[in-house]
Amino acid sequence: MVALVAVSLVGCNEKSATKSTPLSDSAISMFGDFAGSIIKFQSQRDSTLDKAAFMKGLKYMLNGDTAQSYVTGMSFGMQLLGEIQRLAKNNVNFDKALFIKHFEKALNQDSTLNEQTLQQLQADFQNIMQRAEKEGKANDPKAMNNRKASEAHMNKVLKEGYTKTASGVAYKVLKEGAGETFKEGQKVLLKYTGRHIDGKEFDSSRDSAVVFDMRQVVPGFAEMLKLMKPGEKVSVVIPSEQAYGEDGQVNPMTGEQVIGPNEALIFDIETVGVAPAEPEAPARR
């Protein structure tokens, strides 16, 4: 943010005269076509975009005060809106009056600032923001409800005879395997079904064996595999701390929350064996 401010303040009081020409008019027309097409393209992916409200905001900016300092303030405010939205997503309240009070105080201070002071302020800001976001996530009602429901389900399965590991993973062997347990870093051929604690399925191999790399799965899943042998089948409950934690998991393509914050996961896993080594690519000549 400090770097963005430094760049945006360059030439704050510079003004330049412009003259309309056929070429410049064509360039501006093309600029409008291109910029409008970008928003059109984005609106195709975001059905919540209110085009009328968007145009109102755009016209307000273009028809407003053109003094460079004013525009710079507006631009910086737009950057802050992104931060505010990020805070809101993490359940951190943004007090505008409190922010403006401290902003004006810092802006109008008598002392001269140097780069080292700014870097320290930035580090302090990042540290306290991380703490505030963590606190906000912990106090999120959905996250709190998921934690309570997950803990209740964990207590339930432990009463049903599940074994609990030191990390909190609980499992029950449904079918014994044979041979040696899988080792750290191995790729395992297995069948699986993943469910929420309410029983709703979120993922499955559909009775087809697939390859899982222990280095690319959540810690609780990898821990369970290292306790299993080929041919073994288990039901396992993985606490959120050993799964996707307080953030949960979001589908990067759709933005859909697949796994909720602080949500324990249930997996039925049946191992087949160590995945066969992939053939090496022939050397290029």
Short mmCIF file of C-alpha atoms in Angstrom, two decimals, residues 3 33 48 50-51 63 72 76 85 99 101 109 136 138 152 154 172 175 182 186 205 219 223 235 243 252 262:
data_model
loop_
_atom_site.label_atom_id
_atom_site.label_comp_id
_atom_site.label_asym_id
_atom_site.label_seq_id
_atom_site.Cartn_x
_atom_site.Cartn_y
_atom_site.Cartn_z
CA ALA A 3 4.37 1.76 -2.61
CA ASP A 33 -14.85 0.47 -26.67
CA THR A 48 -24.57 -9.27 -9.48
CA ASP A 50 -25.60 -3.45 -11.52
CA LYS A 51 -24.75 -1.72 -14.81
CA ASN A 63 -17.40 14.57 -14.37
CA THR A 72 -5.29 11.08 -6.40
CA PHE A 76 -6.44 6.07 -3.11
CA GLN A 85 -14.05 -5.48 1.41
CA PHE A 99 -9.82 5.54 10.16
CA LYS A 101 -9.26 10.54 12.29
CA GLN A 109 1.88 15.61 11.31
CA GLY A 136 -12.55 -12.09 12.96
CA ALA A 138 -12.56 -17.18 14.86
CA ALA A 152 -20.02 -33.00 18.64
CA MET A 154 -16.06 -36.27 16.85
CA LYS A 172 -12.26 -47.06 12.40
CA LYS A 175 -11.55 -54.08 6.51
CA PHE A 182 2.45 -46.80 3.30
CA GLN A 186 4.57 -42.39 -1.56
CA SER A 205 -13.65 -41.45 -6.88
CA PRO A 219 -2.27 -33.40 6.76
CA GLU A 223 -1.55 -39.24 8.35
CA SER A 235 -13.82 -44.56 7.94
CA ALA A 243 -7.95 -30.37 6.99
CA PRO A 252 -11.18 -21.38 -7.62
CA ASN A 262 -13.57 -24.97 10.92
#
